Coordinates of C-alpha atoms and ligand atoms in Angstrom, one line a residue:
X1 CA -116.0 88.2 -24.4
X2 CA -112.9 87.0 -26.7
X3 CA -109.7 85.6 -25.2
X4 CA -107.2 85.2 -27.5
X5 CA -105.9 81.7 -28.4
X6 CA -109.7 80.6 -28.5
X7 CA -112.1 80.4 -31.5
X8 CA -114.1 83.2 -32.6
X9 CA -117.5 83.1 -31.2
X10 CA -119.3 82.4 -34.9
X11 CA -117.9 79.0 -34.5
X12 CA -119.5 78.4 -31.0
X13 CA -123.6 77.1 -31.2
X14 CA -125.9 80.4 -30.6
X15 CA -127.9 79.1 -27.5
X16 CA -129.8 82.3 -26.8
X17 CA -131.5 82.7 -30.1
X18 CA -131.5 78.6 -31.0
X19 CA -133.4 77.8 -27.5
X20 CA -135.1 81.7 -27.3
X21 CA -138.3 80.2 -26.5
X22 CA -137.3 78.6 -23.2
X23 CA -136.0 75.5 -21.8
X24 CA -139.1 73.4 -21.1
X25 CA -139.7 71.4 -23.8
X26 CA -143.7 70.0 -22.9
X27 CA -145.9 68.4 -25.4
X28 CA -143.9 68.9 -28.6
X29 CA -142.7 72.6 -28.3
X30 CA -140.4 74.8 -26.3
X31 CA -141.5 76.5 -23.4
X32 CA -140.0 79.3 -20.6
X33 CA -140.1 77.7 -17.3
X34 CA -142.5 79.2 -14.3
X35 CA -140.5 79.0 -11.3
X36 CA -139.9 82.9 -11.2
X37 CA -135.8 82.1 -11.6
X38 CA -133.6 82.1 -13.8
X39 CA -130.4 80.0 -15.1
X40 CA -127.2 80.8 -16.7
X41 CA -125.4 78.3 -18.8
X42 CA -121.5 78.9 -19.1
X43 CA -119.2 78.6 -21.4
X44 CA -116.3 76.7 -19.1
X45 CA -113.6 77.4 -21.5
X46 CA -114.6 81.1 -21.3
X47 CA -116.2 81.8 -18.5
X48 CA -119.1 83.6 -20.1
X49 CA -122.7 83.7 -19.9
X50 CA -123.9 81.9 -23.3
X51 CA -127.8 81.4 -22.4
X52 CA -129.6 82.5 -19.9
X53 CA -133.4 81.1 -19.4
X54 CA -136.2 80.5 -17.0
X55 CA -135.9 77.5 -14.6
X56 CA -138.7 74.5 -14.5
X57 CA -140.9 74.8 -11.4
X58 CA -143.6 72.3 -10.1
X59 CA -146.1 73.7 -12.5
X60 CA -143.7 73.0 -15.3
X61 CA -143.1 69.6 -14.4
X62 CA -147.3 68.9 -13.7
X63 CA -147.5 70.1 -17.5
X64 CA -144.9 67.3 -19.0
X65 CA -146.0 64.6 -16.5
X66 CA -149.7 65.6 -17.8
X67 CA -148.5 65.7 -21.3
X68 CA -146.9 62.4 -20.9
X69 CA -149.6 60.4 -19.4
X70 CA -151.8 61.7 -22.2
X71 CA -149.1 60.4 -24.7
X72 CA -148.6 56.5 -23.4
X73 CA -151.9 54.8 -23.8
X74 CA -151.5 56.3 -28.0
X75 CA -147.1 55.3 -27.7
X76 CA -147.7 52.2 -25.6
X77 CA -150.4 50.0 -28.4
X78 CA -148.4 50.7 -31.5
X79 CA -146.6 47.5 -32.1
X80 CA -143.3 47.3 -31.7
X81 CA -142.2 47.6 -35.7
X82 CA -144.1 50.8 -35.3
X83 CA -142.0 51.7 -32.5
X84 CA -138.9 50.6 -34.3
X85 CA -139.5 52.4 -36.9
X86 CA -139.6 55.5 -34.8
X87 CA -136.6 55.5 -33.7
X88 CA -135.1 54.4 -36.8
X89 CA -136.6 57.7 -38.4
X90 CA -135.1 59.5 -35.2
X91 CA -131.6 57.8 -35.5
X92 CA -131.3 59.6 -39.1
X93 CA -132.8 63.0 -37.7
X94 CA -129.9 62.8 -34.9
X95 CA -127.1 61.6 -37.9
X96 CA -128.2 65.0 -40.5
X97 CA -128.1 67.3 -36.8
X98 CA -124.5 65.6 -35.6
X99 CA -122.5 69.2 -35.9
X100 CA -125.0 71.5 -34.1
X101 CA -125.3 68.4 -31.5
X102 CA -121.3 68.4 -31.0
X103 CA -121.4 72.0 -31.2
X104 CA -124.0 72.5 -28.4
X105 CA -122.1 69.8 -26.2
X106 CA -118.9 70.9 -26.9
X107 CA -120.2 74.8 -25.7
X108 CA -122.0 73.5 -22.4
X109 CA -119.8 71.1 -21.2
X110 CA -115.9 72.3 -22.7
X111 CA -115.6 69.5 -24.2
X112 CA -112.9 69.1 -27.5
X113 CA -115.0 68.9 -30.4
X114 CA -113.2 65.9 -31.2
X115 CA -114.1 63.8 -28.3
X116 CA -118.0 65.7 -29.0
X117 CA -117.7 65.0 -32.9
X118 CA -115.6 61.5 -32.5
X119 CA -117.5 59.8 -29.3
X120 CA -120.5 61.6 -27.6
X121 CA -122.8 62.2 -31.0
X122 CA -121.4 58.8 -33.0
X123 CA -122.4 56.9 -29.7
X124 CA -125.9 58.9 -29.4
X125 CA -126.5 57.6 -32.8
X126 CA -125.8 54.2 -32.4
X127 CA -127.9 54.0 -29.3
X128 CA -130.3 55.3 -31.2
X129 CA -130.4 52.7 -34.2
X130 CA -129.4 50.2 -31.7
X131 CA -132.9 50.3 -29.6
X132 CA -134.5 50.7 -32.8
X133 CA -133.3 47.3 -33.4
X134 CA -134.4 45.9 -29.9
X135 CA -137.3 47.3 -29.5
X136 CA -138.6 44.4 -31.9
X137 CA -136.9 42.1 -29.6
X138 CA -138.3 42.2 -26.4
X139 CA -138.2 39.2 -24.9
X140 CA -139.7 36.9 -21.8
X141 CA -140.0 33.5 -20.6
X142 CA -140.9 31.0 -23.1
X143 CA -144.4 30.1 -22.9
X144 CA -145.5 26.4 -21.5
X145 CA -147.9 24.3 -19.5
X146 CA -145.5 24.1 -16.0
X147 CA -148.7 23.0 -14.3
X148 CA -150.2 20.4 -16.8
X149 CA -153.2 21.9 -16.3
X150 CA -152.4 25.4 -17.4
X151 CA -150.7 27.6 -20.3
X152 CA -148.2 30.3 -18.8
X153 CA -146.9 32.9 -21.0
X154 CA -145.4 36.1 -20.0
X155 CA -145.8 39.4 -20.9
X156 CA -143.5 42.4 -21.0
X157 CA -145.5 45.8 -20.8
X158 CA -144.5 49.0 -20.3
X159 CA -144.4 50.7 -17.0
X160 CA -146.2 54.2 -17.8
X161 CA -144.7 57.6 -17.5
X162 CA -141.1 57.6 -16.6
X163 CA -139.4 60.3 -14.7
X164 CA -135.7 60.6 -15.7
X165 CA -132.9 62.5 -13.7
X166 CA -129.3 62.8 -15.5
X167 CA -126.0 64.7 -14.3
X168 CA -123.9 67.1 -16.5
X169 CA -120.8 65.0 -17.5
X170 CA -122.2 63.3 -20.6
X171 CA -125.5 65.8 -20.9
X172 CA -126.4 64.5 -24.4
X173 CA -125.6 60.4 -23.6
X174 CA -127.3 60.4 -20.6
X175 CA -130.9 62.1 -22.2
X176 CA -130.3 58.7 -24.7
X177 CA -129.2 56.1 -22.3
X178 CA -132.4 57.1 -20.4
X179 CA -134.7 57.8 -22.9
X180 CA -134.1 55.4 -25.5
X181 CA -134.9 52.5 -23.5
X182 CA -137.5 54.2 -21.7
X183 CA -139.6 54.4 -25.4
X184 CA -138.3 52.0 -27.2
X185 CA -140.4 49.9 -24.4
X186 CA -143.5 51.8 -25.0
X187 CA -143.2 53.9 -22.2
X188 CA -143.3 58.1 -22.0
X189 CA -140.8 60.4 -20.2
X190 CA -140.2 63.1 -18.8
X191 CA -136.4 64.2 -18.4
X192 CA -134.9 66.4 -16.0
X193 CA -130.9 67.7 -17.4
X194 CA -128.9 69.0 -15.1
X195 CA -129.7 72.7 -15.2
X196 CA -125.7 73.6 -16.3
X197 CA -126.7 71.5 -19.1
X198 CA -129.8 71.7 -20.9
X199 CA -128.9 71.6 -24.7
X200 CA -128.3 68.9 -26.0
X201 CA -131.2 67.2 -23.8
X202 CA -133.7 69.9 -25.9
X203 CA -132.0 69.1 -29.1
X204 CA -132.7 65.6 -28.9
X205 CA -136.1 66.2 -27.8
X206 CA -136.5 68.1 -31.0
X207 CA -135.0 65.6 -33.0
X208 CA -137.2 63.1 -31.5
X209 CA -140.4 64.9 -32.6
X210 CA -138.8 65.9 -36.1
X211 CA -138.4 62.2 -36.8
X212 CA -142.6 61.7 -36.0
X213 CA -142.5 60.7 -32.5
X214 CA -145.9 61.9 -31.3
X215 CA -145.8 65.3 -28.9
X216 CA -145.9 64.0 -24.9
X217 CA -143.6 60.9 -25.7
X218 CA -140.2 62.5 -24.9
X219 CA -140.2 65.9 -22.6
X220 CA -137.8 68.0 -21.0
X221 CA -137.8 69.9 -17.9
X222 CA -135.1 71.8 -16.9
X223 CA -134.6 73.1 -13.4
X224 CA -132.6 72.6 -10.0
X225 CA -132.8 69.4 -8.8
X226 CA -134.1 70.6 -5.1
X227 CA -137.0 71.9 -7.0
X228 CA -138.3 70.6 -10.3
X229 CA -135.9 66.9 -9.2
X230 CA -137.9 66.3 -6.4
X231 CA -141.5 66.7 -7.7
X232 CA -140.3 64.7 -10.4
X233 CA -139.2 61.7 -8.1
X234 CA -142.4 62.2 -5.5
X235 CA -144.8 62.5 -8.3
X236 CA -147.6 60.2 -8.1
X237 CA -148.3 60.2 -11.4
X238 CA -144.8 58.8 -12.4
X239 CA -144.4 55.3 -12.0
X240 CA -140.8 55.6 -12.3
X241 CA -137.8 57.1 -11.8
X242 CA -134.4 57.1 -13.6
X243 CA -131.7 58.5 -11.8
X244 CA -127.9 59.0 -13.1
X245 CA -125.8 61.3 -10.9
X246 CA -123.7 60.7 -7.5
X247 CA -124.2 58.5 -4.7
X248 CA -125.3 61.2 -2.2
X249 CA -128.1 62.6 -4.5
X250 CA -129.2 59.1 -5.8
X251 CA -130.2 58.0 -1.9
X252 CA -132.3 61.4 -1.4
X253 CA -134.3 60.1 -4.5
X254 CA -134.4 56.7 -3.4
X255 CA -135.8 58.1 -0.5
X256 CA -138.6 60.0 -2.0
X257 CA -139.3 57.4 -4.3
X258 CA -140.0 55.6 -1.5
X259 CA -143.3 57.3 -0.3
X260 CA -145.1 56.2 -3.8
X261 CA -142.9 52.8 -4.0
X262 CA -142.0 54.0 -7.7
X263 CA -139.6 51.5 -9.4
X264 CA -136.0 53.1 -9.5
X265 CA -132.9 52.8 -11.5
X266 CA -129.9 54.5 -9.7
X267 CA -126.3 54.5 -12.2
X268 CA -124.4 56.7 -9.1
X269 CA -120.5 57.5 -8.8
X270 CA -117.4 55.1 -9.2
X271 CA -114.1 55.2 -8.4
X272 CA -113.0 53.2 -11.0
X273 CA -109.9 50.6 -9.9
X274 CA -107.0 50.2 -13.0
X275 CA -104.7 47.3 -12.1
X276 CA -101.4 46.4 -13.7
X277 CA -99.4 43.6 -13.1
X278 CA -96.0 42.9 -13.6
X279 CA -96.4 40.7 -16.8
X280 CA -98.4 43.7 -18.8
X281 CA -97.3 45.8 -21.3
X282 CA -95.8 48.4 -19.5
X283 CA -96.5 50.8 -22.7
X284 CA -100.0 50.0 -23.1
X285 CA -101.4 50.2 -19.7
X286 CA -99.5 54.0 -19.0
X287 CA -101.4 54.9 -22.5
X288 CA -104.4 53.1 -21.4
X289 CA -104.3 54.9 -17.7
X290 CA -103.7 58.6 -19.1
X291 CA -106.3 58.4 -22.0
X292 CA -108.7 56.3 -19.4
X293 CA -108.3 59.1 -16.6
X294 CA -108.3 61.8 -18.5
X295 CA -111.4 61.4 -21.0
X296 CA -113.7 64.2 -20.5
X297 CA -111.5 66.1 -18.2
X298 CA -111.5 63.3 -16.0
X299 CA -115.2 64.1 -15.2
X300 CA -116.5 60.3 -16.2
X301 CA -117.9 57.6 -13.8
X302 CA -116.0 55.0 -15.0
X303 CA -112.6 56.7 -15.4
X304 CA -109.5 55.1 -14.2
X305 CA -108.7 56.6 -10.8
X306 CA -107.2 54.5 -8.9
X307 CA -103.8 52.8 -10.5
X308 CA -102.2 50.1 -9.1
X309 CA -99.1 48.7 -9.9
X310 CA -97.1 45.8 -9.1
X311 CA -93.9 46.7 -7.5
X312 CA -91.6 45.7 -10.4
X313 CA -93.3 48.1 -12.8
X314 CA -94.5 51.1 -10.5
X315 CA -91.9 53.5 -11.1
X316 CA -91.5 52.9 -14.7
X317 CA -95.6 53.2 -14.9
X318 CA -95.1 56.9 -12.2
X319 CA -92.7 57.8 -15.0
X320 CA -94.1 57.0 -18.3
X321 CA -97.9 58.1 -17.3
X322 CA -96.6 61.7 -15.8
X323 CA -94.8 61.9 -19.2
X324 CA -98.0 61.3 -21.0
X325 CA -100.4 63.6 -19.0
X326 CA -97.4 66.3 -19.6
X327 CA -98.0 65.9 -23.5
X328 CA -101.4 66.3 -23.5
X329 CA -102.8 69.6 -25.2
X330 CA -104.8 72.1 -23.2
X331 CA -106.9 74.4 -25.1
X332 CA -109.8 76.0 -26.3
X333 CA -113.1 72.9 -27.0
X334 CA -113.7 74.8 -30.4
X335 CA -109.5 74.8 -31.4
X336 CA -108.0 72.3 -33.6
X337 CA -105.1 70.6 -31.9
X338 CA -107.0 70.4 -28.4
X339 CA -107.1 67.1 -26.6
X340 CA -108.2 68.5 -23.0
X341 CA -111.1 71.0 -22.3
X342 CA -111.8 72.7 -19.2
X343 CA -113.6 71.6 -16.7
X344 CA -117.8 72.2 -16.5
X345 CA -117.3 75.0 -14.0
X346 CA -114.9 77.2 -12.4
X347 CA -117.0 75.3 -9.1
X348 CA -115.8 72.5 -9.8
X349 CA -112.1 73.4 -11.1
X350 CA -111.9 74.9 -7.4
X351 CA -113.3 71.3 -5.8
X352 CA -110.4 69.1 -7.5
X353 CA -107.8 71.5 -6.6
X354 CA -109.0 71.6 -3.5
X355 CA -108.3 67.5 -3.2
X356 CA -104.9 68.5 -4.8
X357 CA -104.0 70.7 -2.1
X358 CA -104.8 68.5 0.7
X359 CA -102.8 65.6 -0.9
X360 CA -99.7 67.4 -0.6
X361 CA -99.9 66.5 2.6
X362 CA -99.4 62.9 2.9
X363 CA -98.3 61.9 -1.1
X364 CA -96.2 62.9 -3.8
X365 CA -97.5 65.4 -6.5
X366 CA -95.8 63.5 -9.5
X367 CA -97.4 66.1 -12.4
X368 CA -100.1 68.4 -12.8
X369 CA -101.5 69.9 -9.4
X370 CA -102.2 73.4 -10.9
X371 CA -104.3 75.5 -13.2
X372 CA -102.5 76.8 -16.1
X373 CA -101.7 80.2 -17.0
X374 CA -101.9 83.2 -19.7
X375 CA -104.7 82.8 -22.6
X376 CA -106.5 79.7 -20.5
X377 CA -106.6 81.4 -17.2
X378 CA -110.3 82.2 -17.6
X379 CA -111.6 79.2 -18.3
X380 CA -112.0 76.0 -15.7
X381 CA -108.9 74.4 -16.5
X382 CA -107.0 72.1 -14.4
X383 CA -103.4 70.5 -15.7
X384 CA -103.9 66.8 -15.7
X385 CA -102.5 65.5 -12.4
X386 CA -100.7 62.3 -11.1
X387 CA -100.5 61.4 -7.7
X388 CA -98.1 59.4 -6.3
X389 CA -97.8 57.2 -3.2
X390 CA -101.2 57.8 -1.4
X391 CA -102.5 55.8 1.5
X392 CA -105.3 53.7 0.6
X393 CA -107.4 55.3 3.2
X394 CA -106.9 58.4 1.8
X395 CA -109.5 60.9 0.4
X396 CA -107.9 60.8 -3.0
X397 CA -108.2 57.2 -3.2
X398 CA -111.3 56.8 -1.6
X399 CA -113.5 59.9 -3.1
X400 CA -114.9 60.7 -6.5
X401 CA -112.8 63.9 -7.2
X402 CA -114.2 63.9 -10.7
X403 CA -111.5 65.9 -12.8
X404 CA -108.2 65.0 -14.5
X405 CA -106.1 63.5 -11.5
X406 CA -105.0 59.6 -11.5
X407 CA -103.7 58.4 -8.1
X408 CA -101.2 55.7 -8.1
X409 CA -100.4 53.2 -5.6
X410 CA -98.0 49.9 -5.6
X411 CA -99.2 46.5 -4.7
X412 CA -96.9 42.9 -4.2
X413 CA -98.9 40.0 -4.5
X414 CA -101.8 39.6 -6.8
X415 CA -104.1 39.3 -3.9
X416 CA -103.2 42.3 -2.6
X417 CA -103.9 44.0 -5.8
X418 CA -107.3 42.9 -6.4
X419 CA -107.8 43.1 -2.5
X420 CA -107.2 47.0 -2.9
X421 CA -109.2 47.6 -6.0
X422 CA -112.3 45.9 -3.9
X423 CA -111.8 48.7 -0.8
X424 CA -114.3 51.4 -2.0
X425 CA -117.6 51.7 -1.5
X426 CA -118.0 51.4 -5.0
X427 CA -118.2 49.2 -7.8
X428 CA -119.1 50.8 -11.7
X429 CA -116.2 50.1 -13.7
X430 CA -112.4 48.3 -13.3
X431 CA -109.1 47.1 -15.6
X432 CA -106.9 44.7 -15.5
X433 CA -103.4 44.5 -17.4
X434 CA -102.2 41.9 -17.7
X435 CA -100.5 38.7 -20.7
X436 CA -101.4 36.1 -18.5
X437 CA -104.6 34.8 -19.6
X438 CA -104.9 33.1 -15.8
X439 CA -104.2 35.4 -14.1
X440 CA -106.4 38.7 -16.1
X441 CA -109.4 35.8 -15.5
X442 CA -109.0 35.6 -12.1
X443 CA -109.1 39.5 -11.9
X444 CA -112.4 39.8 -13.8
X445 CA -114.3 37.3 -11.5
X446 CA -112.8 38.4 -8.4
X447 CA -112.6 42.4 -8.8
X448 CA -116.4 43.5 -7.7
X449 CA -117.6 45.8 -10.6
X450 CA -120.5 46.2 -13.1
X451 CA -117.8 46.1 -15.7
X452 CA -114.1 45.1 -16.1
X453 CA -112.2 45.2 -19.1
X454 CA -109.0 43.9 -19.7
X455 CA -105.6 45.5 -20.9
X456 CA -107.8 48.6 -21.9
X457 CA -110.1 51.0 -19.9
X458 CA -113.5 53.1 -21.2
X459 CA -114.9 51.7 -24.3
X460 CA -118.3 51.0 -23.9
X461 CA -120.7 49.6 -26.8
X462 CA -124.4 49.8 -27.0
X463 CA -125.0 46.1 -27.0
X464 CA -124.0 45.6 -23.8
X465 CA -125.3 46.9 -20.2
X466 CA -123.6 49.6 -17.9
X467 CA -124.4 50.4 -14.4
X468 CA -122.7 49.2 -10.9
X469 CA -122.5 47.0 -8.2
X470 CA -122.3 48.6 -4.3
X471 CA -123.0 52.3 -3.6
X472 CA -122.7 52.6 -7.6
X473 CA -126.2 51.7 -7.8
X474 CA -128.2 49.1 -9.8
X475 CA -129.7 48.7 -12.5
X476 CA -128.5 48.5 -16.6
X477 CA -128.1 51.4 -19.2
X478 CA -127.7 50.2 -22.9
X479 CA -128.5 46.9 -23.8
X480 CA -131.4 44.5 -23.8
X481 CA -130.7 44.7 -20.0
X482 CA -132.1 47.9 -19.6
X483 CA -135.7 46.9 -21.1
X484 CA -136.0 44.7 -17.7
X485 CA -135.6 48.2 -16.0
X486 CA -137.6 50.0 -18.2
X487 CA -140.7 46.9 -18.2
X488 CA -142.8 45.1 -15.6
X489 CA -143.4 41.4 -16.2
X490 CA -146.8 39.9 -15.9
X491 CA -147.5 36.2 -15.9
X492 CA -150.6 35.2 -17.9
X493 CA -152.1 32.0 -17.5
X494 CA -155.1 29.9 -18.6
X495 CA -157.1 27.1 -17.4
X496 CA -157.1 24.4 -20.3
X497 CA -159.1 21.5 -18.7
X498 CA -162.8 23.6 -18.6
X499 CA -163.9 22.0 -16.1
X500 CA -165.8 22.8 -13.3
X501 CA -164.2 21.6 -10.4
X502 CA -160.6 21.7 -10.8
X503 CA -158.6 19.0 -9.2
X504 CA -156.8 21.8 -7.5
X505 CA -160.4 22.7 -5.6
X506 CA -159.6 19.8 -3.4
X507 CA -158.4 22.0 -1.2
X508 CA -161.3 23.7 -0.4
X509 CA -164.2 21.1 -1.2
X510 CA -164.4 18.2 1.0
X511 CA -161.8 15.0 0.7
X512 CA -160.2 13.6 -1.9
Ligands
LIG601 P1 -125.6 65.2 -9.0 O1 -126.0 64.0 -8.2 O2 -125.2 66.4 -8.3 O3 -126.8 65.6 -9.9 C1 -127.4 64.7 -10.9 C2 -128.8 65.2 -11.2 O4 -129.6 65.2 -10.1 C3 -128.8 66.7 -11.7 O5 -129.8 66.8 -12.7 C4 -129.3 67.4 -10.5 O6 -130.0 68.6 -10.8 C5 -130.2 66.4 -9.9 N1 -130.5 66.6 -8.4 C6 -129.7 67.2 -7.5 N2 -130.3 67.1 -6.3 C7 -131.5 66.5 -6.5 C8 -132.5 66.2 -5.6 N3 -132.5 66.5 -4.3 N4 -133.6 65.5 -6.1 C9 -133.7 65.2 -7.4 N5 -132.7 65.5 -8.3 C10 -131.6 66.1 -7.8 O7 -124.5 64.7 -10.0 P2 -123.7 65.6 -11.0 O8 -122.7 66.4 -10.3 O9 -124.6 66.3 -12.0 O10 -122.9 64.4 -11.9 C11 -121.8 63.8 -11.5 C12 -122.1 62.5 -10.8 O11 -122.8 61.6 -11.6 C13 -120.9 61.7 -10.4 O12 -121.0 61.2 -9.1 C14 -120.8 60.6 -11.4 O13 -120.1 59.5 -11.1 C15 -122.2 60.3 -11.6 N6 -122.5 59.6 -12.9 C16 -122.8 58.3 -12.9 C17 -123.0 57.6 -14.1 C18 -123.3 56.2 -14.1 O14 -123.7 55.7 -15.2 N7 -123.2 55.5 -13.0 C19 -122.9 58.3 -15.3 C20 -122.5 59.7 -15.3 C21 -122.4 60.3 -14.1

């Protein structure tokens, strides 16, 4: 189907015949999946079917957890310059495939191709060459003699097969935030996309083995989370589990990972806190809010939801932001000019009205609030919203709603501000805006989050760690940080007096 006002569909990436042989990627090659059911991925700007395939079952996922435990005792004894090199190898596979890779995203998800082209794939690449730096750099203890009588060293070794889990907002950065880690380590995996999103994951999978990594190192399976999720988690042959995606689904998998007491990493939902004081640049921080809320159609764990603004400056920041959101560009991902894609389904277009709606029952409706009409009425869209005025026991404050609505609330004191960007259950990401260098301090120790950046809102970097405090989970993506996820620790140590009877034996043989 063609709508006019969106690009022809030669432009788009040709999923069914690219991905023909199936969405399981096991052991170095494509695969259809054996579950007996099938998928469709859509096209959210569209609304039409683009790739249809056959979703993982259990069988599917024994075959990549076998594949992978065949792989790690091979991965896990090269050293880590071998490793490094790897990855390196796979960094410049990733860099020659960037278009298809924005491409893909930008057809699964609806995302601009230049947030795909300019963000998504750049940062994929970095990650990429940036474990390939650290996985030469793994680093424990230093070694000593703590007892006098001993030498302790520690050694960081890889876990085994990791099961990974990611959601469908940033398909492609989440298969490399979990993956790259995961290997870089020593380590095998076996990743689960979300099934709305399975593209990128097998592209970069591909890549992976195009750039020499050995077949059973990285797999993909690619079914409903009910089904091929939770034989991932429960598997007994996975000594891990990796799981990015929302709060309610994260504490079912803690649950099952439970039963085999498997090691888990949980990077859940946020409700990200953006606060303005009445000394910031009044300019900068209604940029900073607009572009922070409304990156990836809003549907980012770490966007700025929750605004709130000193009394002196609230209705200049209402005014300026809804004047922002209103120049924004709605449009077709694959059309120059387009700053704001559609949302990733029609589902969840329906789910953020839905918190719209309600809200005009007890706050303002500043902007936004509606789906727009004529040539975009097909696809998933949603007009970037502002809300005004909300209690802070409020849905809208409280909940994810995960698309392109900012709600903004006023505050006096300073106390009251940082008091108010503390009331959620979560804790992933928060701003502060402000000139005073005191006072901006005071907000980054006090404000409970995994991150807080001041007088902007969203950049992240691959040297440094992501992941939340609170119901947002625990545990770090990116970084050196996530190798202590990804590694267990052993302590080593060895007798250096050779003798018999070790002063220590005391204890047990007669007095002293
Ligand atoms: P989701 O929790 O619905 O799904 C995430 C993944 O879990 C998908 O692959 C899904 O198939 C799978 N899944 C669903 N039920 C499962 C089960 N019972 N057992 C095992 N796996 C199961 O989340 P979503 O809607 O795909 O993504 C949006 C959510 O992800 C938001 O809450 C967002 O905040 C969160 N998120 C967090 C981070 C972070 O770093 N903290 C990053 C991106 C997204």
């Amino acid at each position: 189907m063609h709508h006019p006002g969106t690009a022809t569909p030669e432009r788009r990436f040709p999923a069914q015949e690219r991905f023909a042989d199936g969405a399981q990627y096991v052991a170095g090659r494509l695969t259809k999946g054996t579950s007996g059911r099938t998928h469709s991925v859509v096209d959210p700007a569209t609304g039409t079917e683009v790739y249809r395939y056959e979703l993982a079952g259990p069988e599917d996922v024994d075959a990549a957890v076998a594949a992978a435990r065949a792989a790690f005792p091979a991965w896990s004894a090269l050293t880590p310059g071998e490793r490094s090199d790897a990855l390196h190898r796979f960094a410049a596979v990733l860099a020659d495939h960037a278009e298809e890779f924005a491409r893909a995203e930008s057809l699964q998800c609806g995302k601009p191709l230049k947030l795909t082209r300019q963000f998504d794939v750049p940062g994929t690449i970095d990650n990429t060459a940036f474990f390939a730096g650290a996985a030469r750099h793994l680093q424990g203890q230093s070694a000593g003699e703590y007892s006098g009588d001993h030498t302790s060293y520690v050694r960081r070794e890889p876990i085994g097969v990791v099961g990974s889990i990611a959601p469908w907002n940033y398909p492609l950065q989440m298969a490399a935030w979990k993956i790259l880690p995961t290997i870089a380590a020593g380590n095998t995996v076996v990743l689960k996309p979300a099934e709305l999103t399975p593209l990128t994951s097998l592209l970069f999978a591909e890549a992976a083995t195009a750039a020499g990594i050995p077949d059973g190192v990285v797999n993909i399976v690619t079914g409903t989370g009910k089904e091929a999720g939770e034989h991932l988690v429960g598997h007994p042959d996975v000594a891990m589990t990796s799981f990015t995606g929302s709060t309610a689904v994260g504490r079912r998998v803690a649950e099952i990972a439970t039963a085999t007491v498997k090691r888990i990493h949980l990077e859940l939902g946020g409700k990200a806190p953006f606060v303005v004081f009445d000394d910031a640049d009044l300019e900068a921080a209604a940029n900073g809010a607009v572009a922070g809320a409304l990156i990836n159609t809003g549907q980012d764990c770490t966007a700025a939801t929750r605004a709130y603004v000193q009394r002196p400056l609230y209705e200049a920041f209402v005014e300026q932001t809804a004047a922002l959101m209103e120049s924004v560009r709605l449009g077709d991902p694959f059309a120059p000019g387009t700053d704001l894609g559609p949302l990733i389904s029609h589902a969840q277009r329906d789910r953020v009205a839905g918190f719209v709606d309600r809200a005009r029952g007890y706050a303002r409706v500043v902007t936004g609030g509606a789906a727009p009409l004529g040539d975009l009425a097909h696809g998933a869209y949603y007009r970037p919203t502002l809300i005004a005025d909300a209690p802070q026991d409020s849905e809208v404050v409280q909940s994810e709603i995960f698309g392109p609505v900012l709600v903004v609330l006023p505050f006096d004191g300073d106390d009251e501000g940082i008091g108010l960007a503390n009331d959620t259950p979560y804790g992933l990401a928060a701003s502060a805006w402000s000139r005073d260098v005191y006072r901006a301090n005071r907000a980054t120790r006090e404000i409970k989050a995994g991150c807080v950046w001041v007088n902007d809102h969203i950049p992240i970097i691959s040297e440094m760690p992501h992941g939340g405090y609170g119901q947002s989970g625990f545990g770090k993506d990116m970084s050196v940080y996530s190798f202590e996820e990804y590694t267990q620790v052993k302590h080593v140590m060895f007798d250096n007096t050779a003798v018999a009877r070790k002063d220590w034996h005391r204890t047990i043989f007669g007095d002293r």
